[in-house]
Coordinates of C-alpha atoms in Angstrom, one line a residue:
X5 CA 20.3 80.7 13.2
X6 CA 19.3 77.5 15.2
X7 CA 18.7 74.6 13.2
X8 CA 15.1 73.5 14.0
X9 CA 14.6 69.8 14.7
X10 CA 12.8 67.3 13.2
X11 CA 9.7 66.0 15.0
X12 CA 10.7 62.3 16.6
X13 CA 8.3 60.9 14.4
X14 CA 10.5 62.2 11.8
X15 CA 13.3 60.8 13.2
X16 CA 12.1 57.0 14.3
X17 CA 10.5 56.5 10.7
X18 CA 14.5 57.3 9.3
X19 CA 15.4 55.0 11.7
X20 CA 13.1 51.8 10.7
X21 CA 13.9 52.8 7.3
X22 CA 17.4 52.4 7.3
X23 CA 17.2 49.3 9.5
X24 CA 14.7 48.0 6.8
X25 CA 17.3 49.0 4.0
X26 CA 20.2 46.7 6.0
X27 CA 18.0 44.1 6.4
X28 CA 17.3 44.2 2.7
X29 CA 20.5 44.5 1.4
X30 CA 22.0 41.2 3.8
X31 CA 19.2 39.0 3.2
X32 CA 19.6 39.8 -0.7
X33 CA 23.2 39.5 -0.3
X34 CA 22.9 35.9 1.4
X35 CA 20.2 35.2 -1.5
X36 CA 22.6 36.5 -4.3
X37 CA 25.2 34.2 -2.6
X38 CA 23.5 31.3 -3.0
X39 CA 22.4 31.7 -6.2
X40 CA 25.9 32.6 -7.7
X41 CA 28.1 30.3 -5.6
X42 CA 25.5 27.2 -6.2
X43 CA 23.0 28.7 -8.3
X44 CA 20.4 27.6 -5.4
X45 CA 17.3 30.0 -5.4
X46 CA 16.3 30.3 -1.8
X47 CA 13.0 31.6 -2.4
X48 CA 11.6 28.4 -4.2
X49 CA 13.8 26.5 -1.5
X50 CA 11.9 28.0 1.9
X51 CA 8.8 27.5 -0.3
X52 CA 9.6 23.8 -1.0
X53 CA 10.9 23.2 2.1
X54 CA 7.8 24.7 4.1
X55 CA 5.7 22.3 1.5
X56 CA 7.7 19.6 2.6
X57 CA 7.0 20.0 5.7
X58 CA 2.8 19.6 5.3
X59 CA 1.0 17.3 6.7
X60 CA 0.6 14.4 3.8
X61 CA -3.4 13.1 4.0
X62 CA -2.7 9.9 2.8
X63 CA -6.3 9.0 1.8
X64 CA -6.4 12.1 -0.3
X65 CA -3.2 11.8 -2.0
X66 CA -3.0 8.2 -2.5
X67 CA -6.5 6.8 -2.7
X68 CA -5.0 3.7 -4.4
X69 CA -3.3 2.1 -1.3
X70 CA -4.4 -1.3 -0.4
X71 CA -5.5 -2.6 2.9
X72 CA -6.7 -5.6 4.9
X73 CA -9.1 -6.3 2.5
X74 CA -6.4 -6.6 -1.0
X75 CA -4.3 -9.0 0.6
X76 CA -7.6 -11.3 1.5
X77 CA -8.7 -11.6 -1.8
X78 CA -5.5 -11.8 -3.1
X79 CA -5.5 -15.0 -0.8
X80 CA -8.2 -16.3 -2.2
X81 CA -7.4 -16.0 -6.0
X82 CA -4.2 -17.4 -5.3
X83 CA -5.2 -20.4 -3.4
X84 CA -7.8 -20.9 -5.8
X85 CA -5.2 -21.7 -8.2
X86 CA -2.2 -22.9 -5.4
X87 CA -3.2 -24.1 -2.4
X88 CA -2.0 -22.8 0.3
X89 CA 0.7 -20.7 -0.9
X90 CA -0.6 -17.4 1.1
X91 CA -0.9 -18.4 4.2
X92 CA -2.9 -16.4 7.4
X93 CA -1.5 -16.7 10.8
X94 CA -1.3 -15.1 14.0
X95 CA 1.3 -12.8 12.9
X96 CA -0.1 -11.9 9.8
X97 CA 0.1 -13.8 5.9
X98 CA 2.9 -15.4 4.6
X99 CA 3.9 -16.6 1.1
X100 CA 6.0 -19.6 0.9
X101 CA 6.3 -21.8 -2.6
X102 CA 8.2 -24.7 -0.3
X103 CA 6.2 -28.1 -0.1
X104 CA 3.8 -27.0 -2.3
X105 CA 2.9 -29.5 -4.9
X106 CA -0.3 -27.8 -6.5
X107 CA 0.2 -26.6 -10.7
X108 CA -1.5 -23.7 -11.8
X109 CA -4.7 -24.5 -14.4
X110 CA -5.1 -21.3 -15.2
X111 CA -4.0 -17.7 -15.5
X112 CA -4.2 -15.9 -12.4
X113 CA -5.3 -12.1 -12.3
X114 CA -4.4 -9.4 -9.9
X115 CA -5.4 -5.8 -9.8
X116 CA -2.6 -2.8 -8.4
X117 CA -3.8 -3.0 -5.4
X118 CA -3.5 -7.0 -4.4
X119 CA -0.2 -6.9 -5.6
X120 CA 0.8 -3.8 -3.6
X121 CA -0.8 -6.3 -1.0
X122 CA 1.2 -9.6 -1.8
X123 CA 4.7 -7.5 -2.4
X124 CA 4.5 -5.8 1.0
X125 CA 3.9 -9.4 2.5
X126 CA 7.0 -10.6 0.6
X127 CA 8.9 -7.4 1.2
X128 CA 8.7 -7.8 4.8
X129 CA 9.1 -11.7 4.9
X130 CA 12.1 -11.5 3.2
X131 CA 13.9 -8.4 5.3
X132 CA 13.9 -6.3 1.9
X133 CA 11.6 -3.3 3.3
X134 CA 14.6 -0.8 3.1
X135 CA 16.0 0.9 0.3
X136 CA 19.5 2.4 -0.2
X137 CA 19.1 6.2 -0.4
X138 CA 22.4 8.8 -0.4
X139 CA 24.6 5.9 0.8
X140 CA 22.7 5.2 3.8
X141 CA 20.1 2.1 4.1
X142 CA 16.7 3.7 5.0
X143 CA 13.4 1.5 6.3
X144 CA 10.6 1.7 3.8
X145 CA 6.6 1.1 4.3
X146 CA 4.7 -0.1 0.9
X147 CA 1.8 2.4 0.6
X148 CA 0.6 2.5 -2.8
X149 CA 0.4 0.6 -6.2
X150 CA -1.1 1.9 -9.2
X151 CA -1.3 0.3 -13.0
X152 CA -2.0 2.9 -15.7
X153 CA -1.3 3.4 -19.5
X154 CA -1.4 -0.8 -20.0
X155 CA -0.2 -1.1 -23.8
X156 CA 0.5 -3.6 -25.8
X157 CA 4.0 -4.8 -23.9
X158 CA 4.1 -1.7 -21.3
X159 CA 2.3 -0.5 -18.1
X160 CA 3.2 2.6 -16.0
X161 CA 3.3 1.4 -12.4
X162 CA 3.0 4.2 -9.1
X163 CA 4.7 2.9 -6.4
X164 CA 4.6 5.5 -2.8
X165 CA 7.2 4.3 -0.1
X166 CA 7.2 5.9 2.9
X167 CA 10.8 6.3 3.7
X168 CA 12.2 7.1 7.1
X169 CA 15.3 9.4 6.3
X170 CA 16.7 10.5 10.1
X171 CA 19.8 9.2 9.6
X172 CA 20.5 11.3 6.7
X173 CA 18.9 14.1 9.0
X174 CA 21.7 12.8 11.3
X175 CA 24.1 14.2 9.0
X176 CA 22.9 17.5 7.9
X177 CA 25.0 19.3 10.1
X178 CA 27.1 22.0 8.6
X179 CA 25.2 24.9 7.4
X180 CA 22.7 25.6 5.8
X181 CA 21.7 22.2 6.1
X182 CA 21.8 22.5 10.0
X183 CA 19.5 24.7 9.9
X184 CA 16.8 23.4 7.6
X185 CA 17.0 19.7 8.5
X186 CA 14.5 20.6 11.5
X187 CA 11.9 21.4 9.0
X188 CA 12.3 18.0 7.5
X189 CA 10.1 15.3 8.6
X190 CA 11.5 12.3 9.9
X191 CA 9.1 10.5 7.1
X192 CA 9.4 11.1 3.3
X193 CA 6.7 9.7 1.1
X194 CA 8.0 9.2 -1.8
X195 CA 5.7 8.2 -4.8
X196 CA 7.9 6.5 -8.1
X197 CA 6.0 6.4 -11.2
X198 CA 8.2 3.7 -13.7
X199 CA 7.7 2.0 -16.7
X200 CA 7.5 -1.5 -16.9
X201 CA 8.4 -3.1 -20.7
X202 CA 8.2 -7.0 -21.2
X203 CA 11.1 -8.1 -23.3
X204 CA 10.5 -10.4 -26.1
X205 CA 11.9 -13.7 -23.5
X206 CA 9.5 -15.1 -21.0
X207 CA 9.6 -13.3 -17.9
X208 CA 12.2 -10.1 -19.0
X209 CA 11.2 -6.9 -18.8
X210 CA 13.1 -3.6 -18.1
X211 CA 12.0 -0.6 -15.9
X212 CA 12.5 3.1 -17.3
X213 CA 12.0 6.0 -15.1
X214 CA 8.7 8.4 -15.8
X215 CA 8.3 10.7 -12.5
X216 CA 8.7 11.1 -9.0
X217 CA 7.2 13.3 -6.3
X218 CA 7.8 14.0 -2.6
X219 CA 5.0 14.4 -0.2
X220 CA 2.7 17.8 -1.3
X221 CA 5.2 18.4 -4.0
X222 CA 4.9 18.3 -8.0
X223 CA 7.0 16.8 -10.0
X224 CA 8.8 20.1 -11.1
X225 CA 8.9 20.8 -7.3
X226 CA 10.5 17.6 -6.4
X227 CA 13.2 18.3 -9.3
X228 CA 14.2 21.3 -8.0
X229 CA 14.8 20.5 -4.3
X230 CA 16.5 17.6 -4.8
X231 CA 18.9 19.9 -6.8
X232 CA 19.2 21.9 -4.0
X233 CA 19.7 18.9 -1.5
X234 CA 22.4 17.5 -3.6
X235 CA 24.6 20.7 -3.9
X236 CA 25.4 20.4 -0.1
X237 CA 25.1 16.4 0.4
X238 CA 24.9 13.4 -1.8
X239 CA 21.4 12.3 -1.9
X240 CA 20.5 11.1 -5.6
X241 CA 18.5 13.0 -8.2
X242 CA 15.1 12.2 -9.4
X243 CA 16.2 9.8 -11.9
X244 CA 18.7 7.3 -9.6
X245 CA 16.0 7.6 -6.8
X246 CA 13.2 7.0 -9.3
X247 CA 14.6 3.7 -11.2
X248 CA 16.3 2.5 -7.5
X249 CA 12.8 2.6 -6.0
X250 CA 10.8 1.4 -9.2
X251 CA 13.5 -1.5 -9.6
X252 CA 13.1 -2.4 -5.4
X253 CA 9.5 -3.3 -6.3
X254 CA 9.6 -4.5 -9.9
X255 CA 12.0 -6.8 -8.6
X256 CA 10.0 -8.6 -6.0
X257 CA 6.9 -8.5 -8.3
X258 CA 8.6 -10.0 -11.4
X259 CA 12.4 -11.1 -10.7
X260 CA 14.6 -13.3 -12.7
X261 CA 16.7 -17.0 -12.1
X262 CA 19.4 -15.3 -9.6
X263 CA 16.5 -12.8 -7.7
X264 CA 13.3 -14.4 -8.1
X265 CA 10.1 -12.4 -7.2
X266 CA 6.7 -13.2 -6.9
X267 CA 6.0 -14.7 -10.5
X268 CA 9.4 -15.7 -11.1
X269 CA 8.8 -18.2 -8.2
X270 CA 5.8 -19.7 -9.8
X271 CA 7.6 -20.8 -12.5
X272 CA 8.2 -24.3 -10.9
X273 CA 4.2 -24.2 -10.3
X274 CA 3.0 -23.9 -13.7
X275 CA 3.2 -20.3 -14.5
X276 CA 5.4 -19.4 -18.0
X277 CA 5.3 -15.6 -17.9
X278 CA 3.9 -12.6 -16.7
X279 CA 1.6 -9.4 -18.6
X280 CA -0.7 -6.6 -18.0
X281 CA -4.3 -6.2 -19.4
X282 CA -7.4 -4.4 -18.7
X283 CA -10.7 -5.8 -18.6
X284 CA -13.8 -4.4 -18.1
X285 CA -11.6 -0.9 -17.4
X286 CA -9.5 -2.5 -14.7
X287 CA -6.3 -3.0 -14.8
X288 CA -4.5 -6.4 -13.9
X289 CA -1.0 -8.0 -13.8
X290 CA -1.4 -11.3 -15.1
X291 CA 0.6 -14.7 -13.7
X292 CA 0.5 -16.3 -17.0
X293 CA -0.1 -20.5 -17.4

């Protein structure tokens, strides 16, 4: 007896069913790969990478960041106090101590977003805009600063650095890192969250690592790709990139004898130490007479 065929609908639905089933079976084999050779899961790696990858709205996510308008009154409560030490030019401000023979009277207050202001200035005057990231020196733009949680002898500080990272892109070229640096930007914001203790000694302080994110990522997020990053090239986990980036800043705010920042460099000018306080619910770093 002839065997009666099966309609070709029959047929092409076997068809895409097995092609489906090998599809399945490599894509889980590649995933089950990953996660037993470097216990990488890929799903929450496409997801973070596709994150990644967002547009960042920097007004929405940072709606701290100074402008134009920080570094002028910053100007202005400086000079009040030392004349002439922030200077406007042509080519923007400058902040010199040299040939300046005014002494502070009094204490001189600054809120987050006029020292964001006044660091970038000083950043960029002094060729320190760039910060050393998996072994490679990568260009930095000062977006954000934020005080928060001002205690006693502690502040948390937000600092968000927009990092240029092609030349680690560069690099990503053996696979799989071939294939997902494309989906990398060429930009990384990366926003530091440290805090900042004053030591007992004028002027010393020590900066402890609280959080970091990347672009549209959370903090958990940020933790886990940076995992993944570091499996297949050395890039630095949330902790070395958190206290490198919250040291970069707390360094040319504060500094010491041997790397004197911003207050440091006031010393000769009347100022004896540094400190946080809010008033009236702002929140201020303080140049202390």
């Amino acid at each position: 007896m002839e065997k009666k065929k099966k309609p070709w609908y029959v047929v092409l639905f076997n068809i895409l069913l097995t092609i489906i089933c090998i599809i399945v079976l490599v894509v889980g084999g590649i995933f089950l790969f990953f996660k037993i050779k470097y216990d990488v899961n890929v799903f929450s790696a496409i997801s973070q990478i596709r994150m990644l990858n967002e547009t960042v709205n920097e007004d929405e996510l940072f709606p701290n960041k100074y402008t134009e308008v920080d570094i002028a009154s910053a100007q202005v409560m400086v000079n009040s106090q030392i004349e002439n030490l922030i200077v406007k030019n042509d080519n923007g401000y400058t902040i010199d101590t040299t040939g300046i023979t005014d002494t502070m009277d009094v204490s001189i207050y600054l809120t987050d977003k006029e020292i964001g202001a006044i660091v970038n200035v000083l950043l960029i005057q002094n060729n320190q805009n760039a910060v050393n990231i998996g072994g490679k020196t990568l260009p930095f733009e000062l977006i954000q600063v934020k005080f928060d949680n001002i205690v006693e002898n502690s502040a948390d500080v937000n600092i968000v650095l927009k990092v240029n990272v092609e030349e680690i892109k560069n690099e990503m070229n053996s696979f799989p890192l071939s294939w997902v640096k494309k989906y990398i930007p060429n930009d990384l914001y990366f926003s530091s969250t440290v805090t900042v203790t004053k030591g007992t000694n004028a002027y010393e302080y020590t900066t402890t690592s609280k959080s970091l994110t990347i672009n549209n990522l959370n903090v958990e997020q940020t933790t886990s790709l940076l995992k993944t990053i570091n499996t297949f090239v050395s890039f630095g986990n949330e902790n070395t990139i958190n206290e490198l980036i919250g040291n970069t800043f707390v360094d040319a705010l504060i500094g010491t004898e041997e790397n004197q920042g911003f207050a440091y460099s006031l010393k000769s000018l009347g100022a004896s130490d540094f400190t946080f306080t809010t008033q009236n619910d702002k929140n201020y770093f303080v140049i202390v007479k």
